[in-house]
Structures are given as structure tokens and as C-alpha cells.
Amino acid sequence: MERRDFIKLTAVTGTSAALGNPEHQLIRFVPEEDIIPGIAAWKPSVCPVCSAGCAVNARVMDADIETVRNGQRGVVRMNVAKKLEGLPKDPISRGGLCARGQAAIQITYHPDRIAQPLKREGARGTGQFKAIGWDEAIAELVSKLDALAASNDQKSLAIVARPRRSRRSELLAEFARRFGGPPPIAFDLFGDDVLRRANAISFGHDQLPTFDLAQARYLIGFGADFLGTWNSPVAQNAAYGEMRQGRPGIRGRFVQVESRMTTTGASADEWIPVKPGTEGVLALGLVHLMNRGPERTAPQAAAASRADAARPFQGGDDEYTPQRVEQITGVPAKRVERIAKELAELRPAVAIVGGPPLAHTNAMFTALAVNALNTALGSVNQPGGIFFTPGAAIQGPAPSPQTPYTSLGTAKVLLIDDANPVYTSPTAWKVKDAIANIPFIASFASFVDDTSVFADLILPDHSFLESWVQSSAESGSLEAASTVAEPVMKPIHNTRATPEVLIEVAGKLKAPVSLPWKDAEELAKSAQPPATSNQRPATSPRPPASSPRFEEPRFDGDAAQYPFHFLPYLSPAFGDGSSAHLPWLQEMPDAMTSAMWSSWVEMNPQTAQKLKVRDGDLVDLTSTQGTLRVPAVIFPGIAPDIVAMPVGQGHEHFTRYASGRGANAISLIAPIAEPETGAVAWAATRVKVARAADANGTLILFAAEMRERPHEYKVR
């Protein structure tokens, strides 16, 4: 499909001219707004593709756009968004925008976007729907909810939603509470519940931190791909750039500790590989040297902090000598001593932890150990250190249990809002089976995906550019950051804003649900959410339930049968898979491998040599949960006993660009949990690897594409 077919800006004249061939009639509709030809305006909005909450600037001007009006496909002249950029005055994006944010404009103009309400007419899961009107769609949903209320069975309502920091989450929670149903399920497989809990224990803030990298002279990272996918990458990239180049004569030093080289690790001055699940031992080893070694030459002002840092740990830091650290982590003792010396000499210094180190069964120990290192460095609430954005404590449902979708087994009505649990859940949870057996499902999806394909009713949402949007950033700014923006453009299809639909449904029930907002605009502009029992305010620092002590991480799968650690990781292009339907991102080469439009597994050259595997050869990855066949990429930035695979591909249903493409790494993850929070330890699965076949062309590398089709990649 050529680009001109993706966003049709057709040059057509005449008010009702028929366009195209007889099999594809397009009608020109009369414009619904005043248009000044050729004049661009910039309007603010909020990027929806991750939880960072970056504000964006949309360039809006007139164009011909394909649309559906009253069931007829045609073309209309509209003022539409043509380009997205970061909003310069936004404290999060500061004028920057990542590749996913740039590609978000394709959500609005996607050729497979649902243009009107749909009702299932075929068997569940076949994707056979018929178009219906909004009155019929809303009446159907109202009747199903009325039936629950009539039988006093409101608890059989289930709501599954994407985790958001916005008033929309509050609307869903209030609707559920006032209807009498359970709180919405807002589960994130790759979430940061462990770090939030550790921060509440160490610092009294149940939220993700903000790092003042711009003023730091030394940064040590433990697994967090903070320049790629973790937390608030756009804000962190801007601050990191200032740390490295923004101060004449001062260039901050950066050391990254991880098991697989990320895009962040590739930017470090020094990259330190460690055994999976042992990062916290290295952190406490550094604390030990700062307390007892020659590195005690650190500023006297931090002496009290150094003394307090290791106090919560069983036995303090005495057992974390350089020699013991080397034995556990594989990092040479001399290197540990040198890093500690550098941390002591180059102040201010700060440590970051996130990603795979917090996806093991001993993740809480690791998070608390890195918090202890920041305490020892005197970096908490100090320039160049670690802060917590004021007023940004998490609000909404409490952390999900180990198996958050257990309640779906008894649900009779399910509402799904911008979530795809069939794709993002471990196989062992059998979410697909549970959803398929629910009597009635209504989805507010904009696309038919792995979950909405099971819906009985789809009530398609406006895109973010067509809606009132609001977001409150959890981190990324030293000051509170909240954005409210009106629609950038009028809707191009017969869609409705989900908040408007839910408010209308609430009012039409036989026993109406009274909500505190009359429409989406009032919801977005509301300063504070209503007081509910689901809010989780900030707390005072509290000691952990027991004195933490290092325990070897547990892994699913016997090491003799499954000799490799399996490391799934968030794709810089697709995140958890929610943006895999956007072709710009499919076309974007991976920064570390140059792969695109593909799935792959990364393995160390030594491992590949032993298995007689070459680039592109197909290999079978097998865990206790199943087997995937994917092409291999030989990657030196990974340990020989680890294989890694990006998440994002492998959708059964998700538009023409993602359906049936590649493999879903999540399907291999065992549902082993971190014990204190119940979070899935998604880095705790072992696999075996076997060469399956020669390369078959499913691995597409950008470098190879340039050689084969150089005219398509010519720099203009």
C-alpha cells in the first residue's frame, strides 16, 4: 500500500462529485466548518501512546479527508492535524517528542480505524460485525446494564481499562462505584508497582521519581532504559542532554549496569554486565564502600545519610564487600571499588533503577538497595539528585493482584476501554478463554484488536486529536505538570468520545447513575477527582515489613532443561504492543539491530556459534508456557546465557499492518510473581533454544533493505 493511500488528501472539485472507480465510490460532503485555505494553526493536545503525559503541538490546516457520513464513504474538506511536535512550554516534553509520539497522528487517519458503531453478527472472535447507529448501540448497552440492576447483580459488571493518569480513569471508577460494581481493572504487565512500593517505604512517596539529571555529575543506572522506553523518556532525554553537554567544562559521567545492552546502555561511558537479579547486591556493595572503605571521603554533609542508608537491611551492609559482590554479580571487585571512588568524588551523583532488575522475584530488595544508594549519596531532594513531582501520588485502583483478571470468570457484562488483555497477559491466566465466555462485551476500541474482536458491541472512541484530553504527569518534571486541551479538530468519522457515551449511558439507566460531570469538557477541566476509597495518597516513610536480605532470584523452568534466561523487553517502537498497528513505527529500524517489520530473538555470538545459528536463521524458543519460532539476530551486547526478544509483534488481530506479523514474546512468560506486590516477575522465565531452519526472509534488516532498494532510502 502506497503512502498516498494512507492519508488521502484528494484534489477533487464539485460539491457532490462521485470519485474513484465504480467499485469504490466516494462522495464529496459539504464542509461543516469555516475554512481559511492554506493557513496553518498550532493547537495543543496530549500524546496518548504511553503514560508519560507529554503535551504535543498539532499543526492544523485544511485538507480533503476520507470519512463516513450516515453509512456513506466520501471526502470532506476539513481543518485537520497534519504534524505533531512537542509543546515547548510543556515541562515534560519541553518541545521534544519521541518517534511513537510523532507516529500517533496515524491513529486518527488509519485506514482500518472503526468509523461507526458495530454489532457482532458472526461467531465470537471471527471479526464479523455490522454497522449500526448510535441510538441502537447505546440502547443495547443500557439494556444489558439494566438487566444486571434488575436482578440485583451489579457485582457482575467488570471494567477493564488501560492504566491512565487522567480524569477518564476517575470517570470509569465513579461509574463502577455508583452503579454498584467492582473497581475497574487497570493492569500493566510491565508496570512499576515494585518501585512505587519501594519509594513509599524509603521516601514516603508512592510514585515514580523524577531525576535532576541536568545538574548531576555522575549517573549510575541499574537496568532502566530511561532514554528509550522507561518512565518519561522525552523528559529524561532532554535532562540527560543537559547533563552531558549543557554546562561548559562539565560533562557528567554515566555508567549503566544491565544484562542486555539497551539504547540507554549504548549511550553510557561504561557498560557493566551483571548476572540477572543481582543488581541490588552491587548497589549495596557501593554503599558498603561509602560507609567503610576509603570512599568515605565523600562530603561530610552526607555522613548521616550514609550511616542510615543500609540500616533497614538485615545485617546492614557488612556482608556486601567487594569480594562478595564479585562472587554474586560477576562484577570484578576492583571495578566495584573504582565505581565507588568515582561516586564519592563526582558530586552530585544519582542512581536510577527500573526495567528488568525490578522484574525478578527479589525485585523489592533491588529497589530498596538502589534507594539506599541514593540515600548514601545524599541525592534525595537535592540538586542533581532524585525528586518526586508534587501532587502526583498515584490515584485510581490499588495495585492489581497477581492474577488481576480472576473476576472475569464470574462477569456477565464486560466493558473494555483502550485495553488489550488477551494480548498482554501471560498464557497461563487464560484471559482469552475467560473473555470469550462472558455473556455480553462492549468495547470502546478504535480498532479491532486481539480483545475487541470478541466484543458483541463496539462503540468507537474519538481519537485523541478529536477529544477533550487531560493528563497529570507522575514524573518527568520537578514541578506539578497537568495538561488540559480541547479537540484539535472535528471528528472525521461517526465516532463519539467515550466519556460522553458513558455519561449518556449513566443517565439513561432505569435507575440512573448520577455522575459529577455533564460532559467530556467538564470532566477534563475538573481540577480534582471526586473522593473515593480507591485513591492512594502519599504516605510517610515506613520500614519494610521485614529487614530485606538478598535472596537468589527464582526462575520458572529447571536450569538443566531450560538453560537460558529469557528477557522480553519493551519495544522502543511498540511499547507493550499497543502501537504496533502504526506503519511508521513498523517501518522504523530498531536502534540496536536495524530490524523492522519483524520479530527476532537476540543471542550472544558465542551462543550462536554453539547452536550453529546465523543471522536470520529460525530458532525455537521454548518455555514451560509454550514455543515460539522466530529469526535470530546475533547481538554482542548480551550475556551468553541470556536471550532477549522485543515485545510488540505477534497480534492475531490488529489492523492490516500488525495482524499475523511476528510472534508475541509475552506468550512465553511464566506467571511467577514478586511476592510483596504480586507484580509479574516478567524477567524470571527460562527457555531452551534450538535451531529450527535456515533464514526464510521474515527478518527484515534496514541495512539489507538499503542494499536491495537504495532508491527508496535516498536522502533528499
Coordinates of C-alpha atoms in Angstrom, one line a residue, residues 191-625:
G191 CA 4.2 -1.6 35.3
D192 CA 6.3 -0.2 38.1
D193 CA 4.4 -1.2 41.2
V194 CA 7.5 -2.6 42.8
L195 CA 9.4 0.7 42.5
R196 CA 6.4 2.7 43.7
R197 CA 6.1 0.5 46.8
A198 CA 9.8 0.8 47.5
N199 CA 9.7 4.6 47.2
A200 CA 6.8 4.6 49.6
I201 CA 8.9 2.6 52.1
S202 CA 12.1 4.6 51.6
F203 CA 10.9 8.1 50.9
G204 CA 7.1 8.3 51.7
H205 CA 6.1 8.7 48.0
D206 CA 4.0 6.0 46.3
Q207 CA 5.0 7.2 42.8
L208 CA 7.8 7.1 40.3
P209 CA 10.7 9.5 40.8
T210 CA 12.0 12.5 38.8
F211 CA 15.7 12.8 38.3
D212 CA 17.5 16.2 38.1
L213 CA 20.0 14.9 35.6
A214 CA 20.8 18.3 34.3
Q215 CA 22.7 19.1 37.4
A216 CA 24.2 15.7 38.1
R217 CA 27.9 15.0 37.6
Y218 CA 27.7 11.2 37.9
L219 CA 24.8 8.9 37.0
I220 CA 24.7 5.2 37.5
G221 CA 21.8 3.3 36.0
F222 CA 20.6 -0.2 37.0
G223 CA 18.6 -1.7 34.1
A224 CA 16.4 1.3 33.4
D225 CA 16.2 2.2 29.7
F226 CA 15.4 5.8 30.6
L227 CA 16.4 7.1 27.2
G228 CA 14.3 4.6 25.4
T229 CA 11.2 3.2 27.0
W230 CA 11.2 3.6 30.8
N231 CA 9.2 6.2 32.7
S232 CA 9.3 9.6 30.9
P233 CA 11.8 9.2 28.1
V234 CA 11.3 12.5 26.4
A235 CA 11.8 14.5 29.6
Q236 CA 14.8 12.3 30.6
N237 CA 16.4 12.7 27.2
A238 CA 16.3 16.4 27.5
A239 CA 17.7 16.4 31.0
Y240 CA 20.4 13.9 30.0
G241 CA 21.5 16.1 27.1
E242 CA 22.0 19.0 29.5
M243 CA 24.0 16.7 31.9
R244 CA 26.3 15.7 29.0
Q245 CA 26.6 19.0 27.0
G246 CA 24.7 21.8 28.7
R247 CA 27.4 23.0 31.1
P248 CA 30.6 24.5 29.7
G249 CA 33.6 22.5 31.0
I250 CA 31.5 19.9 32.8
R251 CA 30.4 16.6 31.2
G252 CA 28.5 14.3 33.5
R253 CA 29.7 10.7 33.6
F254 CA 27.3 7.8 33.0
V255 CA 27.6 4.1 34.0
Q256 CA 24.9 1.6 33.0
V257 CA 24.5 -1.8 34.8
E258 CA 22.4 -4.3 32.9
S259 CA 22.3 -7.8 31.4
R260 CA 21.4 -6.7 27.9
M261 CA 22.6 -3.5 26.3
T262 CA 19.7 -1.1 25.8
T263 CA 19.7 2.1 23.7
T264 CA 20.4 3.8 27.1
G265 CA 23.3 1.4 27.8
A266 CA 24.7 2.2 24.3
S267 CA 25.0 5.9 25.3
A268 CA 26.9 5.2 28.5
D269 CA 30.6 5.9 29.2
E270 CA 30.8 2.5 30.7
W271 CA 28.6 -0.6 30.4
I272 CA 28.7 -3.2 33.1
P273 CA 27.0 -6.6 32.6
V274 CA 25.7 -8.4 35.6
K275 CA 24.0 -11.7 36.4
P276 CA 20.2 -11.2 36.2
G277 CA 18.6 -10.3 39.6
T278 CA 21.8 -9.3 41.3
E279 CA 21.8 -5.6 40.6
G280 CA 20.8 -4.8 44.2
V281 CA 23.9 -6.5 45.6
L282 CA 26.1 -4.2 43.5
A283 CA 24.2 -1.2 44.9
L284 CA 24.7 -2.3 48.5
G285 CA 28.4 -3.0 47.7
L286 CA 28.8 0.6 46.7
V287 CA 27.0 1.7 49.9
H288 CA 29.4 -0.5 51.9
L289 CA 32.4 1.1 50.4
M290 CA 31.0 4.6 51.1
N291 CA 30.4 3.7 54.7
R292 CA 33.6 1.7 55.4
G293 CA 36.1 2.0 52.6
P294 CA 38.4 4.8 51.5
E295 CA 35.5 6.3 49.6
R296 CA 34.3 7.8 52.9
T297 CA 36.0 10.9 51.7
A298 CA 32.5 11.9 50.4
P299 CA 31.2 15.3 51.7
Q300 CA 30.6 15.4 55.4
A301 CA 27.1 16.6 54.9
A302 CA 26.2 13.2 53.6
A303 CA 27.6 11.3 56.6
A304 CA 24.3 10.9 58.3
S305 CA 22.7 9.7 55.1
R306 CA 25.5 7.2 54.6
A307 CA 25.0 5.8 58.1
D308 CA 21.2 5.5 57.6
A309 CA 21.3 4.0 54.1
A310 CA 21.9 0.3 54.9
R311 CA 20.2 0.3 58.3
P312 CA 16.9 -1.3 57.1
F313 CA 18.8 -4.3 55.6
Q314 CA 19.4 -7.4 57.6
G315 CA 22.9 -7.3 58.7
G316 CA 23.4 -3.8 57.3
D317 CA 25.9 -3.6 54.5
D318 CA 28.7 -5.7 56.2
E319 CA 28.3 -8.7 54.0
Y320 CA 28.4 -6.7 50.8
T321 CA 32.2 -6.4 50.5
P322 CA 33.8 -6.0 47.0
Q323 CA 34.8 -9.7 47.0
R324 CA 31.3 -10.8 48.0
V325 CA 29.8 -8.6 45.3
E326 CA 32.1 -10.1 42.7
Q327 CA 31.1 -13.6 43.7
I328 CA 27.4 -12.8 43.4
T329 CA 27.2 -10.4 40.5
G330 CA 30.2 -11.3 38.4
V331 CA 31.4 -7.6 38.5
P332 CA 35.2 -7.6 39.5
A333 CA 35.9 -6.3 43.0
K334 CA 38.4 -3.8 41.6
R335 CA 35.7 -2.4 39.3
V336 CA 33.3 -2.1 42.2
E337 CA 35.9 -0.2 44.2
R338 CA 36.7 2.2 41.3
I339 CA 33.0 3.0 40.8
A340 CA 32.5 3.7 44.5
K341 CA 35.5 6.1 44.4
E342 CA 34.1 7.9 41.4
L343 CA 30.7 8.2 43.0
A344 CA 32.4 9.7 46.1
E345 CA 34.5 12.2 44.1
L346 CA 32.0 13.4 41.4
R347 CA 29.1 15.0 43.1
P348 CA 26.2 15.4 42.8
A349 CA 25.6 11.8 41.9
V350 CA 22.4 9.8 41.5
A351 CA 21.2 6.2 40.8
I352 CA 18.3 5.1 38.7
V353 CA 16.7 1.6 38.7
G354 CA 13.9 0.2 36.6
G355 CA 13.0 -2.4 34.0
P356 CA 14.4 -6.0 34.2
P357 CA 16.1 -5.6 37.6
L358 CA 12.6 -4.9 39.1
A359 CA 11.0 -7.9 37.2
H360 CA 12.5 -10.6 39.3
T361 CA 11.3 -12.4 42.5
N362 CA 13.8 -10.4 44.6
A363 CA 12.8 -7.1 42.9
M364 CA 11.9 -5.4 46.2
F365 CA 15.3 -6.0 47.6
T366 CA 16.9 -4.4 44.5
A367 CA 14.6 -1.4 44.5
L368 CA 15.3 -0.7 48.2
A369 CA 19.0 -1.3 47.7
V370 CA 19.2 1.4 45.0
N371 CA 17.1 3.7 47.2
A372 CA 19.7 3.1 49.9
L373 CA 22.5 4.1 47.5
N374 CA 20.7 7.3 46.7
T375 CA 20.4 8.0 50.4
A376 CA 24.1 7.3 50.9
L377 CA 24.9 9.6 48.1
G378 CA 22.8 12.4 49.7
S379 CA 20.9 12.8 46.5
V380 CA 17.3 12.7 47.8
N381 CA 15.6 16.1 47.2
Q382 CA 19.0 17.7 46.4
P383 CA 20.1 19.4 43.1
G384 CA 21.4 16.7 40.7
G385 CA 19.5 14.0 42.6
I386 CA 16.1 12.3 43.0
F387 CA 12.8 14.2 43.5
F388 CA 9.1 13.4 43.5
T389 CA 6.8 15.6 41.5
P390 CA 4.5 17.4 43.9
G391 CA 0.8 16.3 44.0
A392 CA 1.5 13.4 41.7
A393 CA 0.9 10.5 44.1
I394 CA -1.0 7.7 42.3
Q395 CA -4.7 7.9 42.2
G396 CA -7.0 5.2 41.0
P397 CA -7.3 1.5 41.7
A398 CA -4.8 -0.1 44.1
P399 CA -2.2 -2.4 42.7
S400 CA -3.6 -5.4 40.9
P401 CA -3.2 -8.8 42.4
Q402 CA -1.0 -11.5 40.9
T403 CA -3.9 -12.6 38.6
P404 CA -6.0 -9.4 38.1
Y405 CA -8.4 -11.0 35.7
T406 CA -9.7 -13.7 38.0
S407 CA -13.0 -11.9 38.4
L408 CA -13.7 -12.2 34.7
G409 CA -14.8 -15.7 35.3
T410 CA -18.0 -14.5 37.0
A411 CA -18.6 -11.4 35.0
K412 CA -21.8 -11.1 32.9
V413 CA -21.2 -7.7 31.4
L414 CA -17.7 -6.5 30.4
L415 CA -16.7 -3.0 29.4
I416 CA -13.3 -2.6 27.7
D417 CA -11.7 0.8 27.5
D418 CA -8.4 1.1 25.4
A419 CA -7.0 -2.2 26.8
N420 CA -5.9 -5.4 25.1
P421 CA -5.7 -8.0 27.9
V422 CA -5.9 -11.0 25.5
Y423 CA -2.5 -9.9 24.1
T424 CA -0.8 -8.5 27.2
S425 CA -1.5 -11.4 29.6
P426 CA 0.6 -14.5 30.4
T427 CA -0.9 -17.6 28.7
A428 CA -1.4 -19.4 32.0
W429 CA -4.0 -16.8 33.0
K430 CA -6.3 -18.0 30.2
V431 CA -7.7 -14.5 29.8
K432 CA -8.8 -15.3 26.2
D433 CA -11.0 -18.2 27.4
A434 CA -12.5 -16.1 30.2
I435 CA -13.4 -13.2 28.0
A436 CA -14.9 -15.5 25.3
N437 CA -17.3 -16.9 27.9
I438 CA -18.6 -13.6 29.2
P439 CA -22.3 -13.2 28.1
F440 CA -22.0 -9.6 26.9
I441 CA -19.0 -7.5 26.0
A442 CA -18.9 -3.8 24.9
S443 CA -15.7 -2.3 23.8
F444 CA -14.8 1.4 23.2
A445 CA -12.0 0.4 20.9
S446 CA -10.9 2.4 17.8
F447 CA -9.6 -0.8 16.2
V448 CA -10.5 -4.4 16.1
D449 CA -7.7 -6.0 18.1
D450 CA -7.0 -9.3 19.9
T451 CA -9.6 -8.4 22.6
S452 CA -12.2 -6.2 20.9
V453 CA -12.6 -9.0 18.3
F454 CA -14.6 -10.8 21.0
A455 CA -17.0 -7.9 21.6
D456 CA -20.7 -8.0 21.0
L457 CA -20.8 -4.3 20.6
I458 CA -18.1 -1.7 19.7
L459 CA -18.7 1.9 20.4
P460 CA -15.7 3.6 18.8
D461 CA -14.0 6.4 20.6
H462 CA -12.8 9.7 19.1
S463 CA -9.1 9.9 18.5
F464 CA -7.1 12.0 21.0
L465 CA -7.0 14.8 18.4
E466 CA -10.8 14.9 18.2
S467 CA -11.4 14.8 22.0
W468 CA -11.0 16.8 25.2
V469 CA -7.9 15.4 26.7
Q470 CA -6.3 15.7 30.2
S471 CA -3.2 14.2 31.7
S472 CA -1.4 14.7 35.0
A473 CA 2.3 13.6 34.8
E474 CA 3.5 11.3 37.5
S475 CA 7.2 12.2 37.0
G476 CA 9.5 13.9 34.5
S477 CA 9.1 17.4 36.0
L478 CA 10.3 18.9 39.2
E479 CA 7.0 20.8 39.4
A480 CA 3.5 19.6 39.1
A481 CA 2.5 19.2 35.5
S482 CA -1.0 18.8 34.2
T483 CA -2.4 19.4 30.7
V484 CA -5.9 20.1 29.6
A485 CA -6.6 20.6 25.9
E486 CA -9.7 21.0 23.7
P487 CA -10.2 19.0 20.5
V488 CA -7.6 19.9 17.8
M489 CA -10.1 19.0 15.0
K490 CA -13.6 17.8 14.4
P491 CA -14.2 14.1 14.2
I492 CA -13.7 12.6 10.8
H493 CA -15.9 9.6 11.4
N494 CA -19.2 8.8 13.1
T495 CA -17.4 8.2 16.5
R496 CA -18.1 9.6 19.9
A497 CA -15.9 10.4 22.9
T498 CA -16.1 7.5 25.4
P499 CA -16.6 9.8 28.4
E500 CA -19.6 11.3 26.6
V501 CA -21.0 7.8 25.9
L502 CA -20.6 6.7 29.4
I503 CA -22.2 9.8 30.9
E504 CA -25.1 9.3 28.5
V505 CA -25.5 5.7 29.4
A506 CA -25.4 6.5 33.1
G507 CA -28.3 8.9 32.7
K508 CA -30.4 6.6 30.6
L509 CA -30.4 3.6 33.0
K510 CA -33.8 2.8 34.7
A511 CA -32.0 3.6 37.9
P512 CA -29.9 6.5 36.6
V513 CA -26.3 6.7 37.9
S514 CA -25.6 10.3 38.9
L515 CA -22.1 11.3 37.8
P516 CA -20.5 14.6 38.8
W517 CA -19.7 15.7 35.3
K518 CA -22.2 16.6 32.5
D519 CA -19.9 16.1 29.5
A520 CA -16.3 15.4 28.5
E521 CA -15.3 19.0 28.6
E522 CA -16.3 19.4 32.2
L523 CA -14.6 16.1 33.1
A524 CA -11.3 17.2 31.5
K525 CA -11.4 20.6 33.2
S526 CA -12.3 19.3 36.7
A527 CA -9.4 20.2 39.0
Q528 CA -9.7 17.3 41.4
P529 CA -11.2 13.8 41.2
P530 CA -14.1 13.0 43.5
A531 CA -13.1 11.5 46.8
T532 CA -13.3 7.7 46.5
S533 CA -11.9 4.8 48.5
N534 CA -9.7 3.9 45.5
Q535 CA -7.3 6.8 45.9
R536 CA -3.8 6.1 47.2
P537 CA -2.3 9.2 48.8
A538 CA 1.3 9.7 49.5
T539 CA 2.4 8.4 52.9
S540 CA 5.2 8.9 55.4
P541 CA 8.3 6.7 55.0
R542 CA 7.7 3.4 56.7
P543 CA 10.0 0.5 57.5
P544 CA 9.6 -2.6 55.3
A545 CA 7.6 -5.5 56.7
S546 CA 10.8 -7.3 57.4
S547 CA 14.5 -6.5 57.1
P548 CA 15.4 -7.2 53.5
R549 CA 18.2 -9.6 52.7
F550 CA 19.5 -10.7 49.3
E551 CA 18.0 -13.9 48.1
E552 CA 18.9 -15.5 44.8
P553 CA 16.1 -14.8 42.2
R554 CA 13.8 -17.7 41.5
F555 CA 13.2 -18.7 37.8
D556 CA 10.4 -20.7 36.2
G557 CA 11.9 -23.7 34.4
D558 CA 14.6 -26.1 35.5
A559 CA 18.1 -24.8 34.5
A560 CA 19.1 -28.2 33.3
Q561 CA 16.2 -28.3 30.8
Y562 CA 15.9 -24.6 30.1
P563 CA 19.5 -23.2 30.2
F564 CA 18.8 -19.6 29.0
H565 CA 17.4 -16.7 30.8
F566 CA 14.6 -15.2 28.7
L567 CA 14.4 -11.4 28.6
P568 CA 11.4 -9.9 26.9
Y569 CA 11.7 -6.1 26.7
L570 CA 9.5 -3.2 25.7
S571 CA 10.0 -2.2 22.1
P572 CA 11.1 1.4 21.5
A573 CA 8.6 1.4 18.6
F574 CA 5.6 -0.5 20.0
G575 CA 5.9 -0.4 23.8
D576 CA 3.8 -3.3 25.1
G577 CA 2.4 -3.8 21.6
S578 CA -0.3 -1.0 21.7
S579 CA 1.2 0.9 18.8
A580 CA 2.2 -2.0 16.5
H581 CA -0.7 -1.0 14.1
L582 CA 1.1 2.2 13.1
P583 CA 3.0 1.7 9.9
W584 CA 5.6 4.4 10.5
L585 CA 6.7 2.5 13.6
Q586 CA 6.7 -0.8 11.8
E587 CA 9.0 0.8 9.2
M588 CA 11.3 2.4 11.8
P589 CA 14.6 0.4 12.1
D590 CA 15.4 -0.8 15.6
A591 CA 18.3 1.3 17.0
M592 CA 20.3 -1.7 18.2
T593 CA 19.7 -4.3 15.4
S594 CA 18.3 -2.3 12.5
A595 CA 15.4 -4.8 12.2
M596 CA 11.9 -3.6 11.1
W597 CA 8.5 -5.2 10.3
S598 CA 9.8 -8.2 12.2
S599 CA 10.1 -10.2 15.4
W600 CA 13.5 -11.6 16.4
V601 CA 15.5 -13.1 19.3
E602 CA 18.9 -11.7 20.2
M603 CA 21.7 -14.1 21.3
N604 CA 25.4 -13.7 22.1
P605 CA 27.8 -14.7 19.3
Q606 CA 29.2 -17.5 21.5
T607 CA 25.8 -18.9 22.0
A608 CA 25.0 -18.7 18.3
Q609 CA 28.3 -20.5 17.4
K610 CA 27.5 -23.3 19.7
L611 CA 24.0 -23.7 18.3
K612 CA 25.2 -23.2 14.7
V613 CA 22.9 -20.3 14.2
R614 CA 23.5 -17.4 11.8
D615 CA 21.7 -14.1 11.4
G616 CA 18.1 -14.7 10.2
D617 CA 18.1 -18.4 10.9
L618 CA 14.9 -19.6 12.6
V619 CA 15.1 -20.9 16.1
D620 CA 12.6 -22.4 18.5
L621 CA 12.3 -20.7 21.9
T622 CA 10.5 -23.0 24.4
S623 CA 9.5 -22.2 28.0
T624 CA 7.1 -24.1 30.3
Q625 CA 4.4 -22.0 28.7

